[in-house]
Coordinates of C-alpha atoms in Angstrom, one line a residue:
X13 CA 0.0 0.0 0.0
X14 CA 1.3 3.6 -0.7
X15 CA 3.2 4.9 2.4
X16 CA 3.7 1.6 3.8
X17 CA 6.9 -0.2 4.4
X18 CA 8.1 -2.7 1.4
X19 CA 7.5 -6.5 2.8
X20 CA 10.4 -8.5 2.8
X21 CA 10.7 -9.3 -0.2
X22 CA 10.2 -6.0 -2.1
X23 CA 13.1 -4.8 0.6
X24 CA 15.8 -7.3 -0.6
X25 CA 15.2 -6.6 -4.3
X26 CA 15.0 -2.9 -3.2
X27 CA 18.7 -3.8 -1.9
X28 CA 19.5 -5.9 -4.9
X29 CA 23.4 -5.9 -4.4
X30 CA 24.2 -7.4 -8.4
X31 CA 22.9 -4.1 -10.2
X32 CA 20.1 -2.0 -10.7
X33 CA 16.9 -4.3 -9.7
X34 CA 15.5 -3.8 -13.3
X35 CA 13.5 -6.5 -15.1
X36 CA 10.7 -6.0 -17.9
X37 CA 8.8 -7.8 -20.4
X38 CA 9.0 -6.4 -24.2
X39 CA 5.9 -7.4 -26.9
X40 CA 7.2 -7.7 -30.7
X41 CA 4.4 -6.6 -32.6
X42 CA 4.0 -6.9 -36.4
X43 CA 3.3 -3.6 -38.7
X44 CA 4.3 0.4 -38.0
X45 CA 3.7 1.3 -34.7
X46 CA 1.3 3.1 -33.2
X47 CA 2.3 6.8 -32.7
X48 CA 3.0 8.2 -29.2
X49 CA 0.0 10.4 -28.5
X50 CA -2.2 6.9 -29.3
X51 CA 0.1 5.2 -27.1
X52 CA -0.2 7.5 -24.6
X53 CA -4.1 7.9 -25.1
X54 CA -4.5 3.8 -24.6
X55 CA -1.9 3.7 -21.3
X56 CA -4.5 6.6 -19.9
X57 CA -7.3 4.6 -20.8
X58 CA -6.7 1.4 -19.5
X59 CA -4.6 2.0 -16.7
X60 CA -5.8 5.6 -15.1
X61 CA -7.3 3.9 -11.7
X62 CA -3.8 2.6 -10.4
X63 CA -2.6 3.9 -7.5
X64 CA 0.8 1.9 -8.0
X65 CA 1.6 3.1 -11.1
X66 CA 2.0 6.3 -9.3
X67 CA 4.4 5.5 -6.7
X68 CA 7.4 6.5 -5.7
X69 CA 10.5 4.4 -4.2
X70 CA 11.3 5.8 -1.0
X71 CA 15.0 5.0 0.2
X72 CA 15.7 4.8 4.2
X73 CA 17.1 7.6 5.3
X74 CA 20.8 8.1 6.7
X75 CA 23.9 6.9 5.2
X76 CA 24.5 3.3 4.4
X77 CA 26.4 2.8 7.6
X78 CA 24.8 2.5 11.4
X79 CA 22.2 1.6 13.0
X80 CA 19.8 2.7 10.2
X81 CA 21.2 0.4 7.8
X82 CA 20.2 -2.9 9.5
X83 CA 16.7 -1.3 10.5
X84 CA 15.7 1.4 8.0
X85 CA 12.7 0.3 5.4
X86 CA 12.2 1.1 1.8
X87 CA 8.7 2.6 1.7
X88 CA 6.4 3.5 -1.3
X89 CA 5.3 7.4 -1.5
X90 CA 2.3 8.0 -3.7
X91 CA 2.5 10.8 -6.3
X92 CA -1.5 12.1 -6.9
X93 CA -2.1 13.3 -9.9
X94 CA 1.0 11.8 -11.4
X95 CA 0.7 11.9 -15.5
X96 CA 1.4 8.5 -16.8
X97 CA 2.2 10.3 -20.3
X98 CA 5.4 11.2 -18.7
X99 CA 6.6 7.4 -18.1
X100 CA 6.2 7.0 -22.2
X101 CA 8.5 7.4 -24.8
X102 CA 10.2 5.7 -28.3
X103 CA 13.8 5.2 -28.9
X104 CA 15.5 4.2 -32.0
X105 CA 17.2 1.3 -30.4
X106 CA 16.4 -2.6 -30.5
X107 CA 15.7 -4.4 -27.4
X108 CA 19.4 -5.5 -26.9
X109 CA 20.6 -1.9 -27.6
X110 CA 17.7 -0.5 -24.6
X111 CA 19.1 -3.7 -22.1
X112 CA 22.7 -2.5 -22.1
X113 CA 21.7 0.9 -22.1
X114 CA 18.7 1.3 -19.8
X115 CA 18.4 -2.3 -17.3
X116 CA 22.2 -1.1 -15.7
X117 CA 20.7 2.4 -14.8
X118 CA 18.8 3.0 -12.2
X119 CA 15.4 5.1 -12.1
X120 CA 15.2 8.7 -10.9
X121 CA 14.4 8.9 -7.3
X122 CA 11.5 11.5 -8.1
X123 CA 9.3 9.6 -10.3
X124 CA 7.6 6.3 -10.6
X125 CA 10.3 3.5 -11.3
X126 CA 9.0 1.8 -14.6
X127 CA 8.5 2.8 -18.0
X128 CA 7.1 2.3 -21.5
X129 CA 9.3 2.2 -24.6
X130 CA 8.3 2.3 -28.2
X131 CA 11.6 0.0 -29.6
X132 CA 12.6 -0.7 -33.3
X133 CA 12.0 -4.2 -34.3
X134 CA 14.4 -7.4 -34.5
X135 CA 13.1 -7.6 -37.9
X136 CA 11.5 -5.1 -40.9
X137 CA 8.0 -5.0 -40.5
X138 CA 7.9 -5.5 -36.7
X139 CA 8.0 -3.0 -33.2
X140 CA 8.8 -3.4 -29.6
X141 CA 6.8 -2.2 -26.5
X142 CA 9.0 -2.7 -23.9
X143 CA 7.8 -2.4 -20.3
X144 CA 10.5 -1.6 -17.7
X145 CA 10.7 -1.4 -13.9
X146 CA 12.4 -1.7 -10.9
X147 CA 10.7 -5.0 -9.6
X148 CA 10.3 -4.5 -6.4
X149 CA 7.3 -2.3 -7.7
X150 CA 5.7 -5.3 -9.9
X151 CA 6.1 -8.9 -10.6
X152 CA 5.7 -10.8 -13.8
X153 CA 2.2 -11.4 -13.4
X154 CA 1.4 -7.6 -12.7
X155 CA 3.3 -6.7 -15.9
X156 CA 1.0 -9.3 -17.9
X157 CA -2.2 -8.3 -16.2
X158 CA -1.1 -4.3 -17.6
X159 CA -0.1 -5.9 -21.2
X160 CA -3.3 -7.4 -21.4
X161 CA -5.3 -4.3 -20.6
X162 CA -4.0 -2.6 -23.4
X163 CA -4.9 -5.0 -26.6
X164 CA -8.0 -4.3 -28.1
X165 CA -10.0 -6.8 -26.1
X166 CA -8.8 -5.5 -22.9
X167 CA -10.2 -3.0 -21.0
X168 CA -9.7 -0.3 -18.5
X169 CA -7.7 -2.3 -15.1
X170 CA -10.0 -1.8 -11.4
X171 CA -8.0 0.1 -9.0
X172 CA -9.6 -1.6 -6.4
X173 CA -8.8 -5.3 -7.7
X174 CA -5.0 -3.9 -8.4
X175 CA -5.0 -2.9 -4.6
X176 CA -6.4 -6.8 -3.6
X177 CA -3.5 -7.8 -1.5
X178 CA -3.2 -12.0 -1.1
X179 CA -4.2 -12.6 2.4
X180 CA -3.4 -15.5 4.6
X181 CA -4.7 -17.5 1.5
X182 CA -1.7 -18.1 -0.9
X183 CA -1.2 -20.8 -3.7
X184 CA 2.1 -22.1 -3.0
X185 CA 3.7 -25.7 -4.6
X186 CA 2.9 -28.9 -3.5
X187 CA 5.2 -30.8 -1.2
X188 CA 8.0 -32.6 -3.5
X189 CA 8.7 -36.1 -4.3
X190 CA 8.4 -38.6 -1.9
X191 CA 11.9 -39.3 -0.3
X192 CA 12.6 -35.6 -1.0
X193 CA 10.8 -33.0 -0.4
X194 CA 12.0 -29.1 -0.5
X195 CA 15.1 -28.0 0.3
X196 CA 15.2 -26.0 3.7
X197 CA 15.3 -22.3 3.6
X198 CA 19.2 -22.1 3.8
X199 CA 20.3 -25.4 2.1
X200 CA 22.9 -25.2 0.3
X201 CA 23.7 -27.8 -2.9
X202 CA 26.2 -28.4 -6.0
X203 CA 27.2 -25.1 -7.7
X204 CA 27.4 -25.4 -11.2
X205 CA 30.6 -23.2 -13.3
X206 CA 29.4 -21.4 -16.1
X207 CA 32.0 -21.6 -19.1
X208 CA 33.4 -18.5 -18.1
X209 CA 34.4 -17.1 -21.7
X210 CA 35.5 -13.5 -21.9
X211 CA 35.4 -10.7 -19.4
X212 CA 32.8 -11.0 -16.0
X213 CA 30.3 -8.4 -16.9
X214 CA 26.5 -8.2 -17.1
X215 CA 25.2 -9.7 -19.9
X216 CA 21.9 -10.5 -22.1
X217 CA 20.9 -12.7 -25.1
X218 CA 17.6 -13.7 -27.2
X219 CA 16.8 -16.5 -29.1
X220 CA 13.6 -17.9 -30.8
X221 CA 12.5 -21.2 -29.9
X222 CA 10.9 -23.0 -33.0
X223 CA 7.5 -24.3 -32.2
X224 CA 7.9 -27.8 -34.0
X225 CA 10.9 -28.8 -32.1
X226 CA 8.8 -27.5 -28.3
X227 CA 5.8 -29.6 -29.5
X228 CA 7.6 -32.4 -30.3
X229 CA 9.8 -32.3 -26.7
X230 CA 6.4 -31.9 -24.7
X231 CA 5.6 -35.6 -26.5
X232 CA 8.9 -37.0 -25.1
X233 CA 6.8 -38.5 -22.2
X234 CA 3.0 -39.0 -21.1
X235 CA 1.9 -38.1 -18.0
X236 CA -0.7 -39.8 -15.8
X237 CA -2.4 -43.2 -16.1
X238 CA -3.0 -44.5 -19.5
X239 CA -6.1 -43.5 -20.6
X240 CA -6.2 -39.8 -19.4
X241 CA -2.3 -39.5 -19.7
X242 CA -0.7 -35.4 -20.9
X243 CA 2.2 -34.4 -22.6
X244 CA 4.7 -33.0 -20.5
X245 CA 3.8 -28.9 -20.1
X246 CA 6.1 -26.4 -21.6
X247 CA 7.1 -25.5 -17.9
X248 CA 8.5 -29.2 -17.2
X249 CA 10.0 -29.0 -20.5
X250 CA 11.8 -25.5 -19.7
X251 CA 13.2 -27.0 -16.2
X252 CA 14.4 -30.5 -18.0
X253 CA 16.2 -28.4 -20.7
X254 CA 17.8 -26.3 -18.1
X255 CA 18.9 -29.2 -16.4
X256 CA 20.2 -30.1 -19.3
X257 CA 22.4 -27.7 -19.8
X258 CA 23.4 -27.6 -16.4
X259 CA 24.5 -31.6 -16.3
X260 CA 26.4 -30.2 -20.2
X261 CA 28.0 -27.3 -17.7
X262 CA 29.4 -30.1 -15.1
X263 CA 29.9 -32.5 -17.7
X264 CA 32.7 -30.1 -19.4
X265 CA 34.2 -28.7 -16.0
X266 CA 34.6 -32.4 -14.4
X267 CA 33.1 -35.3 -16.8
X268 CA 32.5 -37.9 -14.3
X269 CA 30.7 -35.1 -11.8
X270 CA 27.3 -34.9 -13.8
X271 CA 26.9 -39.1 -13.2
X272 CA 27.5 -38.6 -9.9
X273 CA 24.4 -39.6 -7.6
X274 CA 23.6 -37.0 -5.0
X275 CA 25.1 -39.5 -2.0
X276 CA 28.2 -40.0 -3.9
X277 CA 31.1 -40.2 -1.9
X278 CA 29.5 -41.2 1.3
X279 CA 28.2 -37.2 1.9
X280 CA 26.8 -37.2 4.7
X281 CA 23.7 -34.5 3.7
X282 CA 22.4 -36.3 0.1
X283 CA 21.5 -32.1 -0.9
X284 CA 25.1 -31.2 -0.6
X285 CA 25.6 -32.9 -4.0
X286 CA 22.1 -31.9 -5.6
X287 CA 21.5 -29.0 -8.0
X288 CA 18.9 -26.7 -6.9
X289 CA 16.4 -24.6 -9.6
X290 CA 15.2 -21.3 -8.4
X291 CA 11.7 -20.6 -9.4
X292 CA 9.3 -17.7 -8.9
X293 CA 6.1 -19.1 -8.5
X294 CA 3.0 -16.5 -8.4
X295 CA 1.0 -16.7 -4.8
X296 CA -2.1 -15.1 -5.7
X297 CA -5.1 -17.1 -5.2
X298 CA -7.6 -16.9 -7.7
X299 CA -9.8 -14.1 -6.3
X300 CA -7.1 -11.9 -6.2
X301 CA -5.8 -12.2 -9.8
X302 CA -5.8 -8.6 -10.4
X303 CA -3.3 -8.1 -7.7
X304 CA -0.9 -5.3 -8.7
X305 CA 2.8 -6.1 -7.0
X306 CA 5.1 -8.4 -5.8
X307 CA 3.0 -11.8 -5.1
X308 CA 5.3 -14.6 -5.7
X309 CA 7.5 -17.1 -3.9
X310 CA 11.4 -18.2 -5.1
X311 CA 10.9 -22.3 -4.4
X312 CA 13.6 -24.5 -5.7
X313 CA 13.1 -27.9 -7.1
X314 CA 15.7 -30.8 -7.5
X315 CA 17.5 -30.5 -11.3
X316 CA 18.6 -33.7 -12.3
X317 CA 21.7 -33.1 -13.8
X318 CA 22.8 -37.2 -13.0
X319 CA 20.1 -38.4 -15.6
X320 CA 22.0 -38.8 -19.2
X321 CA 19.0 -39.4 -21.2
X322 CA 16.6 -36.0 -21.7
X323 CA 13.5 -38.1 -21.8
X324 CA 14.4 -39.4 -18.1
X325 CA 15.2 -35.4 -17.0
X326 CA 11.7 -34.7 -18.5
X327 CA 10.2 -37.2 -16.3
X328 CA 12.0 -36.2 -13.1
X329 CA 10.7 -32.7 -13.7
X330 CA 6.9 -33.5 -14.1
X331 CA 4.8 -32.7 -11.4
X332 CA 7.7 -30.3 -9.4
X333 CA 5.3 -27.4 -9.5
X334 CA 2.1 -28.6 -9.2
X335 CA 0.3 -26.0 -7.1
X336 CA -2.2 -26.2 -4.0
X337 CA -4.2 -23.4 -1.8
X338 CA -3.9 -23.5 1.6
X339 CA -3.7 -21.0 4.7
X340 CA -0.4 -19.3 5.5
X341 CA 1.0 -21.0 8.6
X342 CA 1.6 -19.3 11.7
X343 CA 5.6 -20.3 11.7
X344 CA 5.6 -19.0 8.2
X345 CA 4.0 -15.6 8.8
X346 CA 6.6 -15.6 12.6
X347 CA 9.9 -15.6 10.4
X348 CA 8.8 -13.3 7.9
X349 CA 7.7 -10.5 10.3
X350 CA 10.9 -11.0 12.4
X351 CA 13.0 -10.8 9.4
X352 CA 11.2 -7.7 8.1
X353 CA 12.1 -5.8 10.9
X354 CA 15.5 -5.9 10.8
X355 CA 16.0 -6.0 7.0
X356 CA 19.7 -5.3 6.7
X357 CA 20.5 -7.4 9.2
X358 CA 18.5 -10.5 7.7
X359 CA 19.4 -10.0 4.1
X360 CA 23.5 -9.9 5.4
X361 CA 23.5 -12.8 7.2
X362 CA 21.5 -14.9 4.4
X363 CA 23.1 -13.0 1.5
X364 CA 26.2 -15.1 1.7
X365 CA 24.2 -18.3 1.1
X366 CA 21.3 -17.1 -0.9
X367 CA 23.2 -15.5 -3.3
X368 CA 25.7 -18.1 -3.8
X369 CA 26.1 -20.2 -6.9
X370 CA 25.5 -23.5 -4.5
X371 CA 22.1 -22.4 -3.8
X372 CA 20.9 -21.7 -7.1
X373 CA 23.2 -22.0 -9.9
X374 CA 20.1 -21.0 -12.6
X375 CA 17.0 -19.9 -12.1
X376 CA 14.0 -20.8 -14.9
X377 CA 11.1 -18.0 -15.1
X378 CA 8.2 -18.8 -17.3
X379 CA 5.6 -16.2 -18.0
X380 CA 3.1 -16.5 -21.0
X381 CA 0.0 -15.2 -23.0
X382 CA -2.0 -18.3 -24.2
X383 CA -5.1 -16.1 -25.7
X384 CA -5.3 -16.3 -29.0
X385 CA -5.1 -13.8 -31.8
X386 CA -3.8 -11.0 -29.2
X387 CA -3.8 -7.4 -31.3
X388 CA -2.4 -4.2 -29.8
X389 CA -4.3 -1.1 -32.2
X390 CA -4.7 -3.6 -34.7
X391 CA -1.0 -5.0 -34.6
X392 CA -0.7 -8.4 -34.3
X393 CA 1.2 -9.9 -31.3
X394 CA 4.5 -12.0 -32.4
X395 CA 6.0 -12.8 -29.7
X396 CA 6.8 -12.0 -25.8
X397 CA 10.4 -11.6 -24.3
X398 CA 11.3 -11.1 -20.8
X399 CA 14.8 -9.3 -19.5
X400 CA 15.0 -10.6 -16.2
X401 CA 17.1 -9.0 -13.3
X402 CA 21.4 -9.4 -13.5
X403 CA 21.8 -13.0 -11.4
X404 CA 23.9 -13.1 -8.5
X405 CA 27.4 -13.7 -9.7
X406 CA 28.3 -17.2 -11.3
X407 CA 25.0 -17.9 -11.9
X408 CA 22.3 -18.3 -14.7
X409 CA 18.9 -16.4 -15.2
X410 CA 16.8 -18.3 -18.2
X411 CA 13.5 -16.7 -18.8
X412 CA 10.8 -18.2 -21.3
X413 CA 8.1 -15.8 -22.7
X414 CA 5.3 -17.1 -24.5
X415 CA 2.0 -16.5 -26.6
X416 CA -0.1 -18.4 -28.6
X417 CA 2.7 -17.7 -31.7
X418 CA 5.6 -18.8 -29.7
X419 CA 8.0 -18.8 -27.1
X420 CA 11.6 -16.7 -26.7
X421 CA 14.4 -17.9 -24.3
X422 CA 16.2 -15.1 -22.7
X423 CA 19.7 -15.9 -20.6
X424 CA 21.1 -13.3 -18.4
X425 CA 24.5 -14.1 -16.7
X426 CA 27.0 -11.9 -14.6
X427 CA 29.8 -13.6 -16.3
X428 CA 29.8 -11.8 -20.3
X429 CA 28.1 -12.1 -23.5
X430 CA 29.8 -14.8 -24.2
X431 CA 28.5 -17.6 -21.8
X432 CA 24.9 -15.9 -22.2
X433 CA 25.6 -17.1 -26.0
X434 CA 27.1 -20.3 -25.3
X435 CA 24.2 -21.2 -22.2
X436 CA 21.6 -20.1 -24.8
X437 CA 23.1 -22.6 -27.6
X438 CA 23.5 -25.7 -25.1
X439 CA 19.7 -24.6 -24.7
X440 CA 18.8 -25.4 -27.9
X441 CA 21.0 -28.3 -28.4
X442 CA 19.3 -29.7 -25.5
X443 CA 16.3 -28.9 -26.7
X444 CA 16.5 -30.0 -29.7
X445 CA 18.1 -33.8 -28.2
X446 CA 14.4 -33.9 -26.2
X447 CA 12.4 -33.2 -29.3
X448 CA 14.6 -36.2 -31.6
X449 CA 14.0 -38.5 -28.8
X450 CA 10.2 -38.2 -29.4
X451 CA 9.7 -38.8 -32.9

C-alpha cells in the first residue's frame, strides 16, 4: 500500500546488491507502430485507476552505515495526480541496444520506477513495446495483467482489484517427491561453473524457440495413467532443458561429476551434491488475480543433472510445480515478520548463502499469453520476451516468454556475452536432443 513499508521481499530486491533491480517484459508486434499520443491515449485509458503506477520508491534515510542500515525500510510514496504520459516514450534502439543501455541504470528517485518504450524491431516490418521497472514495484504477473489491458480486447484495469492484497490465503507448490521434499530455507547444494568465456560483466541474449521442435519435446513423455495421460507442459519441458544444460556445464568442467548420484562419496547430507532450480512461483489465489505487486514465492526444485537421457530429466521434472491453496502457517507468517524488521541485518546474514552459486546456480522463469489472436491497435502480437534482473554472480537467469505464436528464451548471466551465448546454444542443443528423442 502507498506509504507503507516494502514487505520483505520488495526490501531485498529494493537492496539488490548485483545491479540495478530492473526487469521488464517487451511485446514484438508486427506492422508500424502506433504513434505516441495513441500510445499515450491507450496507457490513460486502461490504466488511469492505479494507484501503484504512481508510486514512488522511497529509500531509508541516513547513510548506508549504522544503526539505520540494519533497520531502516524502503517505503512507497504516492505521487497524486501523477501523469502516466510522462513514463512514455520511443527510442531508436532494438531491445538488446535499450538492455545495455537502460536495465544497468537505475530510475530517478522522483518519479515512478517503470516505463514504456516504443523500440525498433528485431526484424523489418515489426516494433517493440518494452515495459521496464524496478521489480520491487511489480512482478511478472502484474506486468502481464497491464499488457493485457492494453490489446484491443482488454479494458480499462480496477483500482480496487490492483490494490487486492493475497491474504493469509496463498497458492504455493505442492510438497516434492516422496523421499525428497523441499530443500530447507538455507540449504545449500552443488554449484554449477558457467564456461566462463570472456570478461565477468553483465550480460543478455535472445533466441527464438521454433515451435515444431517445443511440440515435439512436450511428446517425449506422457503423464498420468493410460487412458487420461498429458504431454509433458512447456514448464516441465523449460526446467528438463535447463537441467540439461546444467549436467552439459558439469559434464565439461569435471566429466565424471554430472553421473555422480547426490550421495556419492558417502556425503553425509544427500542435498550437498544436488543441483537446486530457483523458481518464482506467483501466490495469488484466484480471487485476487488482479493483484498489482510483488506476489510470488522463489521455491527451488531438484535439477537432475545425473540423468544422461533427456527423456528421463523430463520425467523427473513432471509434477515439481504442481500448485495447491492452503492457509499461511503461523511459523511462516513468525519468520517473515521478524526478518522484516531488521532488513539489513537479515538480508547480510543470508546474502552469503542465498546469493551463492551453490544455492541456485540458474534460475527458470516462465511467464506466458495463451489467448489467441492478441492485437495491440490492430497489430498483431508475435512474440513476448522477458529481461529478467542481472543474477547473482556465477549464476544463470533463463526466462521463457510465451503467446499463442511462440516462445523466446532469454539468458542473463554476470559472467559476459559470451557464456549468455554459449548457455543459450547448449539450450537449444538440448532442446532439440528432447524433441529427436520423441519422434
Amino acid at each position: 500500500m502507498p506509504g507503507s513499508h516494502l514487505p520483505l521481499m520488495e526490501e531485498g530486491m529494493a537492496r539488490w546488491p548485483f545491479g540495478p533491480p530492473n526487469a521488464g517484459i517487451a511485446l514484438d508486434l508486427a506492422g508500424a507502430p502506433p504513434s505516441l499520443d495513441e500510445l499515450r491515449a491507450l496507457v490513460e485509458e486502461r490504466w488511469k485507476a492505479l494507484p501503484r503506477l504512481t508510486q514512488t520508491l522511497v529509500a531509508p534515510g541516513g547513510a548506508r552505515t549504522g544503526l539505520a542500515w540494519w533497520t531502516g525500510r524502503h517505503r512507497w510514496a504516492r505521487r497524486d495526480g501523477h501523469d502516466l504520459a510522462q513514463q512514455i516514450d520511443s527510442a531508436d534502439l532494438t531491445l538488446r541496444d535499450a538492455v545495455r543501455q537502460w536495465f544497468h541504470t537505475p530510475f530517478p528517485a522522483d518519479r515512478p520506477p517503470w516505463s514504456l518504450h516504443l523500440l525498433r524491431g528485431a526484424t523489418d516490418g515489426e516494433f517493440s513495446l518494452l515495459f521496464r521497472m524496478h521489480h520491487s514495484l511489480l512482478d511478472g504477473r502484474s506486468l502481464t495483467t497491464l499488457l493485457r489491458a492494453l490489446f484491443d480486447d482488454g479494458g480499462p484495469l480496477d483500482g480496487a482489484a490492483s490494490l487486492a492484497v493475497p491474504g493469509p490465503r496463498r497458492r504455493t507448490v505442492r510438497p516434492g517427491p516422496a523421499g525428497g521434499g523441499p530443500p530447507g530455507l538455507l540449504t545449500t547444494g552443488r554449484a554449477v561453473p558457467l564456461p566462463h568465456r570472456g570478461p565477468r560483466e553483465p550480460a543478455y541474449t535472445v533466441v527464438r524457440l521454433r515451435a515444431d521442435l517445443l511440440r515435439a519435446a512436450r511428446a517425449a513423455v506422457s503423464v498420468g495413467a493410460e487412458g487420461s495421460a498429458r504431454p509433458a507442459t512447456t514448464n516441465e519441458v523449460f526446467l528438463a532443458t535447463v537441467s540439461g544444460v546444467l549436467r552439459a556445464c558439469l559434464s565439461a568442467s569435471d566429466p565424471d561429476s554430472a553421473s555422480a548420484p547426490a550421495s556419492v562419496g558417502g556425503d553425509r547430507d544427500p542435498d550437498a551434491r544436488q543441483v537446486w532450480l530457483s523458481v518464482p512461483v506467483d501466490e495469488r489465489p484466484d480471487d485476487c488475480a488482479e493483484f498489482l505487486g510483488n506476489a510470488f514465492a522463489n521455491v527451488r526444485v531438484p535439477a537432475p543433472v545425473t540423468l544422461a537421457d533427456p527423456a528421463a530429466r523430463l520425467t523427473a521434472c513432471t509434477g515439481l510445480l504442481t500448485t495447491v491453496t492452503r492457509p499461511r502457517r503461523t511459523a511462516e507468517k513468525l519468520v517473515e515478520g521478524t526478518l522484516s524488521a531488521v532488513p539489513g541485518a537479515a538480508l547480510a546474514l543470508a546474502g552469503g548463502k542465498i546469493f551463492a552459486p551453490a544455492y541456485a546456480p540458474a534460475a527458470c522463469s516462465y511467464v506466458h499469453l495463451r489467448e489467441q489472436g492478441q492485437t495491440l491497435a490492430g497489430r498483431p502480437l508475435r512474440h513476448l520476451t522477458i529481461v529478467p534482473m542481472v543474477p547473482p554472480a556465477d549464476t544463470a537467469t533463463f526466462a521463457l516468454g510465451g503467446c499463442a505464436k511462440g516462445h523466446t528464451l532469454s539468458v542473463a548471466t554476470n559472467s559476459g556475452s559470451q557464456d549468455a551465448g554459449l548457455l543459450a546454444e547448449a539450450f537449444l542443443d538440448e532442446l532439440t536432443q528432447l524433441a529427436e528423442g520423441a519422434r
